[in-house]
Coordinates of C-alpha atoms in Angstrom, one line a residue:
M175 CA 83.7 93.7 90.4
A176 CA 84.9 97.2 89.5
V177 CA 85.1 99.8 92.3
E178 CA 84.1 103.4 91.9
L179 CA 86.9 105.8 92.6
S180 CA 87.0 109.5 93.0
P181 CA 88.9 111.4 90.3
I182 CA 91.9 112.0 92.5
D183 CA 92.0 108.3 93.4
K184 CA 91.7 107.3 89.8
A185 CA 94.6 109.6 89.0
K186 CA 96.7 108.0 91.7
F187 CA 95.7 104.5 90.7
V188 CA 96.5 104.9 87.0
A189 CA 99.9 106.4 87.8
A190 CA 100.7 103.6 90.1
K191 CA 99.5 100.9 87.7
R192 CA 101.6 102.4 84.9
A193 CA 104.7 102.4 87.1
V194 CA 104.1 98.8 88.2
D195 CA 104.1 97.8 84.6
C196 CA 107.8 98.8 84.5
I197 CA 108.7 96.1 87.1
E198 CA 110.4 93.0 85.8
D199 CA 110.7 89.5 87.3
G200 CA 113.6 89.3 89.7
M201 CA 113.8 93.0 90.5
K202 CA 114.7 94.4 93.9
L203 CA 112.4 97.4 94.5
G204 CA 112.2 100.4 96.7
L205 CA 108.6 100.8 97.9
G206 CA 107.7 104.4 98.6
T207 CA 105.5 105.9 101.3
G208 CA 102.2 107.8 101.0
S209 CA 98.7 107.5 99.5
T210 CA 99.9 107.2 95.9
A211 CA 102.7 104.7 96.8
A212 CA 100.1 102.7 98.7
W213 CA 98.3 102.2 95.4
M214 CA 101.6 101.0 93.9
V215 CA 102.0 98.4 96.6
R216 CA 98.4 97.1 95.9
C217 CA 99.0 97.0 92.2
L218 CA 102.3 95.2 92.7
A219 CA 100.6 92.7 95.0
E220 CA 98.0 92.0 92.3
R221 CA 100.7 91.3 89.7
I222 CA 102.4 88.9 92.2
R223 CA 99.1 87.1 92.7
E224 CA 98.1 86.9 89.1
E225 CA 101.4 86.5 87.3
G226 CA 103.6 84.9 89.9
L227 CA 106.0 87.9 89.7
Q228 CA 109.1 87.3 91.7
V229 CA 110.4 90.5 93.4
Q230 CA 111.9 91.7 96.7
G231 CA 110.7 95.0 98.1
V232 CA 112.5 97.4 100.5
P233 CA 110.0 99.6 102.3
T234 CA 110.7 103.2 103.0
S235 CA 108.6 103.3 106.2
S236 CA 107.1 101.1 108.8
R237 CA 103.6 101.9 107.3
T238 CA 104.7 100.7 103.9
A239 CA 106.3 97.6 105.4
E240 CA 103.0 96.8 107.2
L241 CA 100.9 97.2 104.0
A242 CA 103.3 95.1 101.9
R243 CA 103.3 92.3 104.5
S244 CA 99.5 92.3 104.6
L245 CA 99.2 92.0 100.8
G246 CA 101.8 89.3 100.4
V247 CA 104.6 91.4 98.9
P248 CA 108.0 89.9 99.9
I249 CA 110.1 92.5 101.7
T250 CA 113.7 92.7 102.8
T251 CA 116.1 95.3 104.2
L252 CA 118.3 97.6 102.2
D253 CA 121.3 96.0 104.0
E254 CA 120.2 92.6 102.7
A255 CA 119.4 93.8 99.2
R256 CA 122.5 96.1 99.1
W257 CA 121.4 97.7 95.8
L258 CA 118.0 98.1 94.1
D259 CA 116.9 98.0 90.5
L260 CA 114.1 100.5 90.9
T261 CA 112.3 102.7 93.4
I262 CA 108.7 103.8 92.9
D263 CA 107.5 106.6 95.2
G264 CA 105.3 109.6 95.3
A265 CA 106.2 113.3 95.7
D266 CA 104.7 116.4 97.3
E267 CA 105.9 118.7 94.5
F268 CA 108.0 118.3 91.3
D269 CA 109.3 121.0 88.9
P270 CA 110.1 120.9 85.2
E271 CA 113.6 119.5 85.9
L272 CA 112.0 116.7 87.9
N273 CA 113.4 118.0 91.2
L274 CA 111.2 117.0 94.1
I275 CA 110.0 118.0 97.5
K276 CA 109.2 114.9 99.6
G277 CA 108.6 114.3 103.2
G278 CA 104.9 115.1 103.8
G279 CA 104.6 111.6 105.2
A280 CA 107.6 112.1 107.5
A281 CA 109.6 109.4 105.7
L282 CA 112.0 111.5 103.8
L283 CA 115.2 110.1 105.3
Q284 CA 114.5 106.4 104.4
E285 CA 113.0 107.5 101.1
K286 CA 116.1 109.4 100.1
I287 CA 118.4 106.6 101.2
V288 CA 116.5 104.0 99.3
A289 CA 116.1 106.1 96.1
S290 CA 119.8 106.9 96.1
A291 CA 120.6 103.2 96.3
S292 CA 118.6 102.5 93.2
D293 CA 119.5 102.3 89.5
Q294 CA 116.3 104.2 88.7
M295 CA 113.6 106.2 90.5
I296 CA 110.1 106.6 89.2
V297 CA 107.8 109.1 90.8
I298 CA 104.0 108.6 90.6
T299 CA 101.8 111.5 91.2
D300 CA 98.7 113.5 90.1
A301 CA 98.7 116.7 88.1
A302 CA 98.2 118.9 91.2
K303 CA 101.8 118.2 92.4
E304 CA 103.4 119.8 89.3
V305 CA 104.8 123.3 89.9
R306 CA 106.8 125.8 87.9
Q307 CA 109.0 126.4 91.0
L308 CA 109.4 124.4 94.2
G309 CA 108.4 125.8 97.5
A310 CA 104.6 126.1 97.8
F311 CA 104.6 122.8 99.7
P312 CA 106.5 123.2 103.0
L313 CA 110.0 121.7 102.8
P314 CA 110.5 119.1 105.6
V315 CA 113.8 119.0 107.4
E316 CA 114.5 116.0 109.7
V317 CA 116.5 117.0 112.8
I318 CA 117.6 115.1 115.9
P319 CA 115.6 115.9 119.0
F320 CA 118.7 117.0 121.0
G321 CA 119.1 120.7 120.8
W322 CA 116.4 121.0 118.1
K323 CA 115.5 124.6 119.0
S324 CA 119.2 125.6 118.4
T325 CA 119.1 123.7 115.1
K326 CA 115.9 125.5 114.1
T327 CA 117.5 128.8 114.9
L328 CA 120.5 128.0 112.7
I329 CA 118.1 127.0 109.9
E330 CA 116.3 130.3 110.2
E331 CA 119.6 132.2 110.1
L332 CA 120.5 130.3 107.0
L333 CA 117.2 131.1 105.3
G334 CA 117.8 134.8 105.8
S335 CA 120.7 134.5 103.3
M336 CA 119.0 132.2 100.8
N337 CA 116.9 133.1 97.8
V338 CA 113.5 132.1 99.2
L339 CA 110.3 134.1 99.5
S340 CA 109.5 133.3 103.2
C341 CA 111.5 132.1 106.2
E342 CA 108.8 130.7 108.5
C343 CA 109.8 127.4 110.2
A344 CA 107.6 125.2 112.4
L345 CA 108.1 122.0 114.3
R346 CA 105.7 119.3 113.0
M347 CA 103.3 118.2 115.8
K348 CA 101.0 115.1 116.2
D349 CA 98.5 114.7 118.9
G350 CA 99.9 117.6 120.9
A351 CA 103.5 116.3 120.8
P352 CA 106.4 116.5 118.3
L353 CA 105.9 114.1 115.5
L354 CA 108.5 111.3 115.6
T355 CA 109.9 109.8 112.4
D356 CA 110.7 106.1 112.1
E357 CA 114.2 107.0 113.3
A358 CA 112.8 108.9 116.3
N359 CA 113.8 112.3 114.9
Y360 CA 111.7 115.5 114.6
I361 CA 110.6 117.3 111.5
V362 CA 110.9 121.0 111.0
D363 CA 108.7 122.3 108.1
L364 CA 110.1 125.3 106.2
H365 CA 107.3 127.4 104.7
L366 CA 109.3 129.0 102.0
K367 CA 106.7 129.7 99.3
R368 CA 109.4 129.8 96.6
I369 CA 112.8 128.2 96.3
N370 CA 114.9 129.8 93.7
E371 CA 118.1 127.7 94.2
P372 CA 117.0 124.3 95.5
R373 CA 120.4 122.6 95.0
Q374 CA 122.3 125.3 96.9
L375 CA 119.6 125.2 99.7
S376 CA 119.8 121.5 100.0
M377 CA 123.6 121.5 100.4
A378 CA 123.5 124.3 102.9
L379 CA 120.8 122.8 105.1
N380 CA 122.7 119.5 105.4
Q381 CA 125.8 121.4 106.7
I382 CA 123.9 122.5 109.8
P383 CA 124.7 120.4 113.0
G384 CA 121.6 118.6 114.0
V385 CA 120.1 118.4 110.5
V386 CA 119.8 114.7 109.4
E387 CA 118.4 115.3 105.9
N388 CA 116.1 117.5 104.0
G389 CA 113.2 116.8 101.6
L390 CA 114.8 118.3 98.4
F391 CA 115.4 115.4 96.0
I392 CA 117.8 116.8 93.4
D393 CA 119.0 114.8 90.4
I394 CA 117.5 111.6 91.9
C395 CA 114.2 111.2 89.9
D396 CA 114.5 109.6 86.5
M397 CA 110.8 109.6 85.4
V398 CA 107.6 111.1 86.6
I399 CA 104.2 109.4 85.8
I400 CA 101.3 111.9 86.2
G401 CA 97.9 110.3 86.5
H402 CA 94.6 111.9 85.5
G403 CA 91.1 111.2 86.6
D404 CA 90.0 110.1 83.1
G405 CA 92.5 107.2 83.1
S406 CA 95.2 108.9 81.1
V407 CA 98.8 109.4 82.2
V408 CA 101.7 111.6 81.1
V409 CA 105.2 110.2 81.3
R410 CA 108.1 112.5 81.6
D411 CA 111.6 111.1 81.2
A412 CA 114.4 113.1 82.8
N413 CA 117.1 111.6 80.5
S414 CA 115.5 111.8 77.1
R415 CA 113.3 114.9 78.0
E416 CA 110.5 113.0 76.3
I417 CA 106.9 113.7 77.3
K418 CA 104.3 111.3 76.1
G419 CA 100.6 110.7 76.9
E420 CA 99.1 107.2 77.4
R421 CA 95.9 105.6 78.6
V422 CA 95.6 103.1 81.4
E423 CA 92.7 100.9 82.4
F424 CA 91.4 102.4 85.6
E425 CA 88.9 99.8 86.9
P426 CA 90.7 98.2 89.9
S427 CA 89.4 94.8 91.1
D428 CA 88.4 94.2 94.7
N429 CA 91.7 92.5 95.3
V430 CA 93.5 95.9 94.9
F431 CA 91.6 97.2 97.9
A432 CA 92.7 94.4 100.2
N433 CA 93.9 95.9 103.5
P434 CA 94.0 99.5 102.2
E435 CA 96.1 102.1 104.0
D436 CA 94.1 104.5 106.2

């Protein structure tokens, strides 16, 4: 039985389904985190059930690991897999060069480690995430809890010398307390509005003591698949610079909705 989806969920679903079609038998996969990546895990589980696809997945968060287990997707650790064929993940923003901002789901550290240990990274997203210039979405920076206020002060001092539109920084909270990542770190969100030199900013942030990693993904993404609510997708390839439109069947079965992520 087909399930009725909202236009935004249709867009996420078709992007995820198109990306999962790139997976080949025997691959070791990085499994991203977030609402669009959750669609990918469901579509992957359906291929495993229907086709007997043999894969191993490395989740980028405890949430993704829980979802994969519940759907019967085999998972392992990055240490066991050692190197991956493909990572499929979402993004909070991407620019024309396929540079990304990630970390809205507070999983940026594991996401960047896993993506960097992969032969290829495919980003699945909807059209609203495409921007001419990064920075409208707050840039997450993962910091250790010890001395986090001093680290935040150093970040603010750095931003004063960078080519950004705003320098506002805020500790991310949850239920009245600092949000904790899977590594028990904090997230400081940088509300920059515009980032003119993302590569320079990324390198400078990671030089600050107390900063673990930042959410700028530079030269990591190989392909972006943009889903639309009418069932079409646009595929952008970073290497060939090719942009092509395709159509994807967007009527998911009930099986795809098994144990959906909240």
